[in-house]
Every structure is written in C-alpha cells, then in structure tokens.
XYZ file of C-alpha atoms in Angstrom:
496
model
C 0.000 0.000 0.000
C 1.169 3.366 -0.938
C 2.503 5.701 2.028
C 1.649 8.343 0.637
C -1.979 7.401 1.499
C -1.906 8.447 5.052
C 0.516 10.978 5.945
C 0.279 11.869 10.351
C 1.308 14.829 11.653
C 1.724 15.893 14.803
C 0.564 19.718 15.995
C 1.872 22.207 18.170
C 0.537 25.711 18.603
C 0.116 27.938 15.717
C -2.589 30.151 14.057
C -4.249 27.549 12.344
C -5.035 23.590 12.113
C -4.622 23.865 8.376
C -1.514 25.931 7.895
C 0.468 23.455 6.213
C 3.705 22.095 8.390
C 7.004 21.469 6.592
C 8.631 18.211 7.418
C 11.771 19.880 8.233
C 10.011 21.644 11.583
C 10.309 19.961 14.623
C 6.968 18.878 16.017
C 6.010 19.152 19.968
C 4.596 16.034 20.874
C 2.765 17.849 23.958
C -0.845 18.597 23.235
C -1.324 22.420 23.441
C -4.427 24.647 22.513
C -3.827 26.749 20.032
C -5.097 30.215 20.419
C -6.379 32.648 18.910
C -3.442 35.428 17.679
C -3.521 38.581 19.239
C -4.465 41.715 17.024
C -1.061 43.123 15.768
C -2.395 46.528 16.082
C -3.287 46.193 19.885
C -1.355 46.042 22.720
C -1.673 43.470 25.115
C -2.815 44.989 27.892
C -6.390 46.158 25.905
C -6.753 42.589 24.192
C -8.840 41.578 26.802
C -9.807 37.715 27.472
C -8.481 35.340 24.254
C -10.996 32.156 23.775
C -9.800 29.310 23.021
C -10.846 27.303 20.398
C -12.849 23.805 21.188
C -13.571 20.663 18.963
C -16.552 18.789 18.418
C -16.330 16.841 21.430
C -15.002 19.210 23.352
C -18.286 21.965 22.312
C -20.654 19.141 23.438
C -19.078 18.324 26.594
C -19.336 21.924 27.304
C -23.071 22.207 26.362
C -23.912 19.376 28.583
C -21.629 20.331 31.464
C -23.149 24.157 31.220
C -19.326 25.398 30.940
C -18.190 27.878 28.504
C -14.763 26.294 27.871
C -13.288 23.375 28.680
C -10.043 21.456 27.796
C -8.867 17.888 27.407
C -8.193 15.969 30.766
C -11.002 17.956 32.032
C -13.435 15.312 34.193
C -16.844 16.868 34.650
C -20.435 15.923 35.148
C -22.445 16.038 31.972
C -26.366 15.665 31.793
C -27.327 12.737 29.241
C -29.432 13.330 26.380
C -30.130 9.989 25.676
C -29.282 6.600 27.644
C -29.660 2.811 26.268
C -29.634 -0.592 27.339
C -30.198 -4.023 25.381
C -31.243 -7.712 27.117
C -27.357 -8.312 28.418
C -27.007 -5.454 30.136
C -30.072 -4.347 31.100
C -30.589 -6.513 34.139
C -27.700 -5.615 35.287
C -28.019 -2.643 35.263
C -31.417 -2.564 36.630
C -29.920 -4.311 39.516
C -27.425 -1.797 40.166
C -30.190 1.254 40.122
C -32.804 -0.767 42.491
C -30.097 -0.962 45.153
C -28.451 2.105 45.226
C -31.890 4.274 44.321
C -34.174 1.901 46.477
C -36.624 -0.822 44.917
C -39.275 1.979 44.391
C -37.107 3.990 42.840
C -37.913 6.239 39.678
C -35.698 6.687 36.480
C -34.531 10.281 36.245
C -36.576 10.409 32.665
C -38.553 7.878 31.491
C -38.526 9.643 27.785
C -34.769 9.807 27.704
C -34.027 6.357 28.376
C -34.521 3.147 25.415
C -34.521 -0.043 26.524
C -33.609 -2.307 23.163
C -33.640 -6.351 23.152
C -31.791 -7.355 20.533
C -28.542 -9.543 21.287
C -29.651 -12.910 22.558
C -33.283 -13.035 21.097
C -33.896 -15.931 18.950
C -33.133 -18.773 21.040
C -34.193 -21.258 23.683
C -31.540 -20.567 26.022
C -33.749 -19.910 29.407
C -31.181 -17.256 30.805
C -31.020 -15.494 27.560
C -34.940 -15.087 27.667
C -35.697 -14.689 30.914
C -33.235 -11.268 30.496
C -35.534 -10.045 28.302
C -38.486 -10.434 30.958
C -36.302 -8.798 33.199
C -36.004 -5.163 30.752
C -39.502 -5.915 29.929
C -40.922 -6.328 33.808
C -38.896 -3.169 34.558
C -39.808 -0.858 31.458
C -43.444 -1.398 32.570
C -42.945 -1.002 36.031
C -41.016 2.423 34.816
C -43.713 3.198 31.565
C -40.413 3.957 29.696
C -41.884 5.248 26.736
C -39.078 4.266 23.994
C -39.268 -0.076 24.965
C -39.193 -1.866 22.057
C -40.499 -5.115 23.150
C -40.635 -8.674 21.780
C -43.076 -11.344 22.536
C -43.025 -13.760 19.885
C -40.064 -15.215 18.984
C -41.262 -17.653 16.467
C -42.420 -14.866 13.818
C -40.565 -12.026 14.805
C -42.999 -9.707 11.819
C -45.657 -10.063 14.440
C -44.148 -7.498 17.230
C -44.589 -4.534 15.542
C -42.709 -2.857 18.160
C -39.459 -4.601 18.034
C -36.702 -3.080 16.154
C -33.392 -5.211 16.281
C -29.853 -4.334 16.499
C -29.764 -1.040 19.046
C -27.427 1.150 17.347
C -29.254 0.925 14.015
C -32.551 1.214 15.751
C -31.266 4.404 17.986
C -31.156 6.167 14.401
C -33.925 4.594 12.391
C -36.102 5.675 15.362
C -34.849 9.133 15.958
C -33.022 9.052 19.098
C -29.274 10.312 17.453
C -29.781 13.878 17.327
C -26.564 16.400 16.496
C -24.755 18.218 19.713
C -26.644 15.998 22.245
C -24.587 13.123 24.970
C -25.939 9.487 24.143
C -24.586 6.793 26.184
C -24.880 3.181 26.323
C -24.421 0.095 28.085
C -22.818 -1.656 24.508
C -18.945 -0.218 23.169
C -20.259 -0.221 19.821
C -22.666 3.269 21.095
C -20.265 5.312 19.016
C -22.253 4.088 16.306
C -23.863 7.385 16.485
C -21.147 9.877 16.524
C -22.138 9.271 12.817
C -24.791 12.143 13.411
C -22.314 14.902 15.220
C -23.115 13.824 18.759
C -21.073 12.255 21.294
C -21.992 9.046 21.792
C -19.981 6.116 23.947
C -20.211 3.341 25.327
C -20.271 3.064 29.642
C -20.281 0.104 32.497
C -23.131 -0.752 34.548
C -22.156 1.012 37.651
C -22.043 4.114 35.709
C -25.499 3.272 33.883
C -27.127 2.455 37.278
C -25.915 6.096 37.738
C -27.047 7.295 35.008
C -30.727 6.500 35.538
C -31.253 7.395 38.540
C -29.650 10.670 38.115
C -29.163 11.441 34.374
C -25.678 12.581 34.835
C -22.475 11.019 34.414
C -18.667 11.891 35.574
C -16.370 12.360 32.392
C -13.415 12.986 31.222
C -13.241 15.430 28.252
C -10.850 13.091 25.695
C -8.365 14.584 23.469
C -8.842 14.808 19.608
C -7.454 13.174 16.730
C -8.493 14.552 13.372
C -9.343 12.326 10.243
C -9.176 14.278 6.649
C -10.062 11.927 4.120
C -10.078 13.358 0.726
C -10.609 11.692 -2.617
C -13.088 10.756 -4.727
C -14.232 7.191 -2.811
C -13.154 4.419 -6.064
C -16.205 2.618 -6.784
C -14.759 -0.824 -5.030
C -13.943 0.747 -1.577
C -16.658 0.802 1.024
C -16.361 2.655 4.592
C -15.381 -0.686 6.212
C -12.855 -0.052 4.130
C -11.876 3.231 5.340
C -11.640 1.682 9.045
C -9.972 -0.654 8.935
C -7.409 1.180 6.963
C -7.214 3.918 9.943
C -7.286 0.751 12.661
C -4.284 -1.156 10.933
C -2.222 2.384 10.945
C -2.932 3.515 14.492
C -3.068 0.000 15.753
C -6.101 -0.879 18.248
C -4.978 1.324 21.234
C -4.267 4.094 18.662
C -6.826 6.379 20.072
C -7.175 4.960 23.483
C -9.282 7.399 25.099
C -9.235 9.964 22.432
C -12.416 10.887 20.286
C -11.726 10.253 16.363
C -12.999 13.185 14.327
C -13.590 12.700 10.803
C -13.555 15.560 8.363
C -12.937 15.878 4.457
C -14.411 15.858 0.696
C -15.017 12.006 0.860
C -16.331 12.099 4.482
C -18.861 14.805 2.759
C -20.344 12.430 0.062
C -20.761 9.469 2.573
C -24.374 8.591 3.186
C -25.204 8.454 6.994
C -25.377 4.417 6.448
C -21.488 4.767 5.924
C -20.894 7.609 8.492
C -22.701 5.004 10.670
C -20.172 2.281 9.627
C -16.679 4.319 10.265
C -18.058 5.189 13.171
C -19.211 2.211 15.239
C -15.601 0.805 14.791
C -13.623 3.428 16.490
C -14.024 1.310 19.984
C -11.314 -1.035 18.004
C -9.135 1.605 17.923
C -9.540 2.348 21.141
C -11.252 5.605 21.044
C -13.882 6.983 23.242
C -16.135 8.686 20.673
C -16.440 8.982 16.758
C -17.550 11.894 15.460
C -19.020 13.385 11.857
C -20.120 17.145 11.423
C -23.681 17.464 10.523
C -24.412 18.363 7.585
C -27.356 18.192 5.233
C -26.912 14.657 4.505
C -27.956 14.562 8.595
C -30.506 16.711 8.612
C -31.853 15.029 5.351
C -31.504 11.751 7.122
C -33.623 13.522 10.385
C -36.343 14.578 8.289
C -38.678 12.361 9.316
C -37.435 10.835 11.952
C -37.492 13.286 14.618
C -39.153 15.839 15.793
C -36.851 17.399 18.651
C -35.114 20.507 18.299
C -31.151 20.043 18.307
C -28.515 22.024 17.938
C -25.456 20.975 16.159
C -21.771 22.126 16.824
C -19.049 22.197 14.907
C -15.018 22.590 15.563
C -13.124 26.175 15.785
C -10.879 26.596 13.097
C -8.350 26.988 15.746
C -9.230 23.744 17.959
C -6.319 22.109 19.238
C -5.553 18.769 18.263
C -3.320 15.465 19.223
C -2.616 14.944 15.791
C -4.150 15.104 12.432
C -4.018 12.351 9.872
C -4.385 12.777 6.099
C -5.722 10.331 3.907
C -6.022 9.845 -0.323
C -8.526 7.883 -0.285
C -8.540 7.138 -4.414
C -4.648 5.369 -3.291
C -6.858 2.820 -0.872
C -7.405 -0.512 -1.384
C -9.952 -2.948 -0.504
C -8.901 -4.461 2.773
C -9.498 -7.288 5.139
C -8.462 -7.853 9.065
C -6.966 -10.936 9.638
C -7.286 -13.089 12.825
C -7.087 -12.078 15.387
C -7.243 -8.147 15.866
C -9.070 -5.316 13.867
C -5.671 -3.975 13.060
C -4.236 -7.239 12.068
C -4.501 -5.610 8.400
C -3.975 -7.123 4.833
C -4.650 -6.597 1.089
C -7.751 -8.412 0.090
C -5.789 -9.338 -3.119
C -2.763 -10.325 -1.305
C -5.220 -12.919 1.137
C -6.785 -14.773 -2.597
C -5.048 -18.017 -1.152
C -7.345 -18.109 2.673
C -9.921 -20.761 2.021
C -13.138 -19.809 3.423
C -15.839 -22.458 5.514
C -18.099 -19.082 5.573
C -19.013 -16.197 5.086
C -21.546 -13.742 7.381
C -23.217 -10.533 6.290
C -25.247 -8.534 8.711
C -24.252 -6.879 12.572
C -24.747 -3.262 13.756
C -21.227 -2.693 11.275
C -22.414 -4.649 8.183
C -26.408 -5.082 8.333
C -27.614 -2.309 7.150
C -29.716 -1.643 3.959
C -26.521 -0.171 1.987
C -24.462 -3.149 3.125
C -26.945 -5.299 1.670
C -27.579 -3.393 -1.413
C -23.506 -3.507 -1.963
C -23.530 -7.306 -1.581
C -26.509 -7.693 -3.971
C -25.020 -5.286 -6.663
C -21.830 -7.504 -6.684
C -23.593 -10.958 -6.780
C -25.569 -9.286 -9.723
C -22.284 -8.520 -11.750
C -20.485 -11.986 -11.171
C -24.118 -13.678 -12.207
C -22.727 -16.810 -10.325
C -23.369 -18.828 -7.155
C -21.857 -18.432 -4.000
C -18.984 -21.588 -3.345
C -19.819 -21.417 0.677
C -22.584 -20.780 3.261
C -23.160 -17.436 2.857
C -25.430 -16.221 5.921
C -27.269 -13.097 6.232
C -28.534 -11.334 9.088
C -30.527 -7.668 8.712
C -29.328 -5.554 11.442
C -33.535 -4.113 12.293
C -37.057 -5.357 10.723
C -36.994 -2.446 8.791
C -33.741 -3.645 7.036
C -35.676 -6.830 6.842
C -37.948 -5.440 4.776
C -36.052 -3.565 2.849
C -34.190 -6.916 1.433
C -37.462 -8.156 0.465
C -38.880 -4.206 -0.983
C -36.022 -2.200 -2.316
C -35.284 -2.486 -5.749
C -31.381 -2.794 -6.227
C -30.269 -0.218 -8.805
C -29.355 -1.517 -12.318
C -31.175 -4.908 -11.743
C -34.099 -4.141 -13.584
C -35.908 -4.292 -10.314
C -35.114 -6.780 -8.321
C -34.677 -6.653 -4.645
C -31.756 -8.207 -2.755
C -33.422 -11.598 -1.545
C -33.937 -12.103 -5.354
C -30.620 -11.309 -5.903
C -29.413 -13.719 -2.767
C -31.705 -16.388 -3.456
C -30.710 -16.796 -7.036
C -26.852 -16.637 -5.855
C -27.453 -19.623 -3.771
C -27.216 -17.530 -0.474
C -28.826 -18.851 2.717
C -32.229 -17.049 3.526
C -32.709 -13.308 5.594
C -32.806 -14.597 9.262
C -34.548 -12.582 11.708
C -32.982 -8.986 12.522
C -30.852 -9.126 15.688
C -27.268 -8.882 16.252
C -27.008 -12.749 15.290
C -23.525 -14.468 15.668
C -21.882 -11.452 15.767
C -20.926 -11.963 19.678
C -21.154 -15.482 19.097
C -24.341 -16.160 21.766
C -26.026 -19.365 23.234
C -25.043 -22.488 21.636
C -28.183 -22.593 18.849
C -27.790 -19.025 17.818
C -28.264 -18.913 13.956
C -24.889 -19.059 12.108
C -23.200 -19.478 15.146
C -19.469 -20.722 14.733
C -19.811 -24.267 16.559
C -16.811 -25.623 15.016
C -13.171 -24.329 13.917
C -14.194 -22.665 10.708
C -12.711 -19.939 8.780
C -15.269 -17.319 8.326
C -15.182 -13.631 6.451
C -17.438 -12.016 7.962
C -18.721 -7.842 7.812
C -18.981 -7.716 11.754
C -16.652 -5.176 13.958
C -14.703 -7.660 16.074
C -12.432 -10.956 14.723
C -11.193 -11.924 18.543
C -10.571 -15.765 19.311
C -14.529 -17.103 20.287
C -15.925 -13.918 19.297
C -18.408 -15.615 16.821
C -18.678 -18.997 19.189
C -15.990 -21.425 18.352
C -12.365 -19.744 20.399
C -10.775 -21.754 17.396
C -12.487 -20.122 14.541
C -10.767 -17.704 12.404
C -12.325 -14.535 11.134
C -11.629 -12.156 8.521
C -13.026 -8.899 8.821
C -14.505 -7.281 5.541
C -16.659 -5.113 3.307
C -19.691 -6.805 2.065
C -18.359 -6.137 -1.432
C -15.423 -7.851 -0.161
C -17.542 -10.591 1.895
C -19.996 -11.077 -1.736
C -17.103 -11.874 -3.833
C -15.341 -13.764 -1.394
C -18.662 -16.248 -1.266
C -18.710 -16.519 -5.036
C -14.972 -17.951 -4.353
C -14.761 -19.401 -1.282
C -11.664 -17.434 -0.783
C -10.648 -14.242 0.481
C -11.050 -12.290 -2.787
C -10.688 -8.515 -3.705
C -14.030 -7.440 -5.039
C -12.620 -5.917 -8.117
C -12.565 -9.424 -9.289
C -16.418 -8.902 -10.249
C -17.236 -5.503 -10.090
C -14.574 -4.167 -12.754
C-alpha cells in the first residue's frame, strides 16, 4: 500500500489547524491549545480575554456540562441526552439502580431512556430469555416510553414494536440527534457519533448512575483529526476506510481519544457509511467517533425526529493530538486478519485463505446499503456463491427492505432475489445474530473451527462462538465476492 496514502502529523501551537507544516520543523509532541493570535495593532494589555478554540467533542461536553470552555483531561459531570440498554445489560443494570436508588425507585426520565432487546433473542436458552423479561418487567414497572419489546419469537414480523440491532434502531427511530450526549451500556454506542453527537459506550455502575440521576462523571478526551479526501473508487466501502485507519494507528491508537472525521469524501458518505466508520472506532480504542452534521444529517432527520437540536461544529483553531491525512482514491480494498481489527492485509494479497463461511449482517455490516452492496456484486459476477453465505438484517426495517427495495441496475429486483438466485442462505430474523457469538443454537453461530469472512466489527478468538475459529473482517463487497470464491477475494474481481 502506498505511504503516501496516510501521511500523520503531529501539531503544536500555531494560528491555524490547516496551515500546512514542513517536514523539516520539529513537532512538539505535547498537546497544546492553540489560540487565537492577538491583534497586531493592539497592545496586550487592551486585548482583553483570548478564547480558546474547542472541537466537536469538546463543544458538546461543554453544552452538557453548562461550561463555557473546557479542555482535554477535564473530568466533569455532563447531563445525558439519551441513555440505552439491550437484554445483556439491562438486568444488570437494573440491579445496580434498584439498590443504590431503592426498589421503588424512579428513572430520572422515562422519555430519555430506550430499553432495546436485541442480542440474545432468537433462542431457547432460558437465561437469555428470561433477560428479556427482566427489561420488559422493569420498562413497565417504569412506563419507559421508547421499549421496544418482543413477545413472539417464532415470527418475529408479528411485534410490531421490536426493532433489532440497538445502534441501528437508535437512528432509524430518531433518538441520534446532532450536539446531544448518548450513552450506552454496549462499546459499539459510538455508532452514532455518525450524526455529530457524542456518543460512547459506559459500564453498569455508571449506567445504574445514570438513571437514577441522568448525569455522568467524564473525562473530556483529546482529539485526533481524520481528513479523508478523494473521490471514494467505486470498489472501496467505509469498512474499508476503518480498517485502513485501525491497521495504521493499531487498536490502542486512540485509546481514550475521540476520532474526528472531516474531508471531501467524508462529505459524500451517506449516513449508512458515516454510521459504519463510526461504530468501529471502539477497536481503535477511542472513546467517541464523530461526523459534522451536515445536510446529509438533517436530510436523514427529516422524518425521523421531531426534537429541536442544535449541532456544533469545531473552531478553526481547535487544538488537536494529531491530524491524519488520507487519499482515499490510493486505498485498497482491505481485510483484518485473525485475530485483531488492526491485524490488516490486502484483500488481493489474502486470494489463497480458504473460506468455511461467510456472514453478512451486525450493527457494522447489516444495514440496507451493506446489503444493497452485496446484492449489486452478486448481480455482476451472475454466479453462485462456493460457501454458506449467511445473512442477518441488522432491524425489521432492514428486513424489509431486502425483500422491498429495488437494487439499482437490476431491472428491479430486490436483494433476496438477488441472494436467493446466488445460492445464499435465507434473511434470518434482525438481531445482532452471531456477531458476539451467543447461546449455543444461535443462527450461524461458529460451533466448530471454521474460517469465516465475515462484515462484523470484532475478529477476537470465540468472538463468533468457536475460540478456534478464524475470522476475517470485511466489506460486504469484499464478503460477496469472497462467497462466489470461497476465498478471500478482492471485489474488483467482479465488479470491474
């Protein structure tokens, strides 16, 4: 891969984050603001106060804190916007809230909390469903407003208020809004930094917190600053993008730090791929992703919300960690090998890994545009797929989608045409799936030592069941070609 694709640099004070640095300059490594210069014309002593300049993250811990400035390192109590919890959590959590806020105990705000089953639904493991009576038995006692409950897990179509995977369903029902504080009881929260609002992941102490209070102790992280620029080649997909950025920084990269993502080809993402580059910046390390809103967001909002926000944006003169560059038209499509994220290869250069299986679908690679990707591949090659190839919609309405949406340039056909006539398996039901492996008859669960390429977030040993299965992280145009082969295959194999 070129090295001129990604090009770090560290910054020290100065006038501006985009005054370009020469390579000869020697670099602080010490993170500094960088202020505001003083008015030549002025002398110091009538300047008055000099602000300075905040990212993102840094604006919306401020908001939420009721500061006017604040700096990295910072820890301060922020009020919550939005809180979730899914069926492994949630009982835990509940647990921690009844004894520290007393059995009769009230949630701080019973409109600003979701309560989302969605990991460990579709089986007949008694622990895994009695879980879900637990959120279900509390979110009545509470009337929490935004429960979205399933009773019938034979024919999931017939709960018309169950959703699916959480962090797709927090924005397919409205509840990422620009500027606000989300948190959640599941790493993968930062999901919706996709929408310009901090969003993270948090323990169950802290949740227990959380709802009985609606505040939460934070440190303000420090910033690292993503420019991706490029026209996006038509074979690249933001799983791409990723796990590009994971294999450079390695997975405690941005330990701590929020991951700010900026640029021309950050512009023309849709929010499904926003969505994508941000849910993985837990395997990085990193506290929060975050994406400026823009009018792709507010597009997006439209119609799914109808609560004011506010979104923020970063001062030109924000101080930063470091800033990264990227060309993305240099990029190729990529995979992570077992068994990290940033365990990074060239899809091409992996043609000789034979595949058992291969799994489309999670809260990373489930969504309607990850679907719509796989199908407009299968549709080039025309062929079959060589292995098991297993998909798994992320929410119902995904699931619908499939079986709806007519893929573009196929004359209308949706994608479960498409999948059916490429041999695929069938949709399953919407819910996080094998992604985190799950109780022994979980569908597509790795039971034995197979080799699997799969569009999920996380290729640790037992992460998809079996500890000695090996996973391949991927696009879905990577994961669609690679069926067709039953190898790890570079998806310009079909789609030039």
């Amino acid at each position: 891969m070129a090295t001129s694709s990604f090009i770090s640099t560290r910054l020290s004070s100065g006038p501006s984050i985009h005054t370009p640095i020469s390579k000869k300059n020697k670099l602080s490594t010490k993170i500094m603001a960088v202020m505001t210069p003083q008015t030549s014309d002025r002398k110091p002593s009538t300047t008055g106060s000099v602000k300075t300049g905040m990212t993102m993250t840094e604006k919306i811990f401020a908001r939420a804190s009721e500061r006017t400035q604040l700096s990295p390192g910072e820890n301060v109590w922020v009020n919550v916007d939005v809180f979730m919890t899914h069926d492994i959590c949630g009982p835990g959590v509940i647990g921690v809230f009844k004894r520290e806020f007393g059995d009769d105990a009230k949630v701080w705000d019973r409109e600003k909390v979701v309560i989302i089953p969605d990991h460990y639904i579709f089986t007949s493991d008694e622990r895994a469903n009695r879980n879900v009576d637990i959120i279900r038995d509390f979110s009545n006692e509470q009337n929490i407003k935004y429960f979205y409950d399933i009773t019938d897990r034979g024919d999931f179509k017939a709960n018309p208020d169950y959703k699916g995977v959480c962090h797709i369903a927090l924005a397919q029902e409205g509840h990422c809004r620009p500027g606000e504080i989300l948190v959640g009881t599941d790493s993968h929260t930062c999901t919706a930094g996709a929408f310009g609002q901090f969003a993270t992941g948090i323990g169950n102490t802290d949740a227990g917190f959380v709802l009985g209070t609606g505040k939460i102790l934070l440190k303000v992280p420090p910033t690292l600053r993503f420019v991706l620029d490029g026209e996006m080649p038509d074979y690249l997909l933001a799983k791409d993008l990723i796990l590009h950025i994971i294999g450079e920084i390695s997975v405690s990269g941005a330990t701590y730090k929020a991951m700010e993502f900026v640029g021309t080809t950050i512009e023309t993402l849709s929010m499904e791929e926003r969505m994508t580059l941000c849910n993985m910046v837990i395997e990085a390390g990193g506290k929060n992703g975050i994406v400026p809103a823009d009018a792709t967001t507010f597009k997006y909002l439209e119609d799914k919300t109808s609560v004011s926000y506010e979104p923020v944006y970063s001062d030109a003169q924000a101080g930063y960690v470091a800033e990264y560059r990227i060309d993305v038209t240099k990029l190729e499509p990529l995979v992570a090998k077992p068994h990290s994220p940033d365990n990074r290869g060239l899809a091409r250069e992996c043609k000789d890994i034979k595949l058992d299986r291969v799994y489309i679908g999670s809260c990373t690679g489930g969504k309607t545009e990850d679907f719509l990707a796989a199908a407009k591949l299968l549709l080039a090659s025309g062929d079959k797929v060589k292995v098991p190839t297993y998909i798994v919609p992320a929410t119902q309405k995904v699931w619908m989608d499939l079986y709806t949406l007519p893929v573009p340039g196929s004359g209308g056909k949706t994608c479960w045409q498409i999948f059916e006539q490429a041999g695929c398996n069938s949709p399953n039901s919407p819910s996080c799936g094998a992604c985190m492996g799950g109780p022994l008859d979980t569908y597509a669960r790795m039971n034995e030592p197979q080799v699997c390429l799969s569009t999920t977030n996380r290729n640790f040993p037992g992460r998809m069941g079996h500890k000695e299965g090996q996973i391949y992280l991927a696009s879905p145009y990577t994961a669609a070609a690679s069926a067709l082969t039953g190898f790890v295959t570079d998806p310009r194999d079909f789609l030039h």
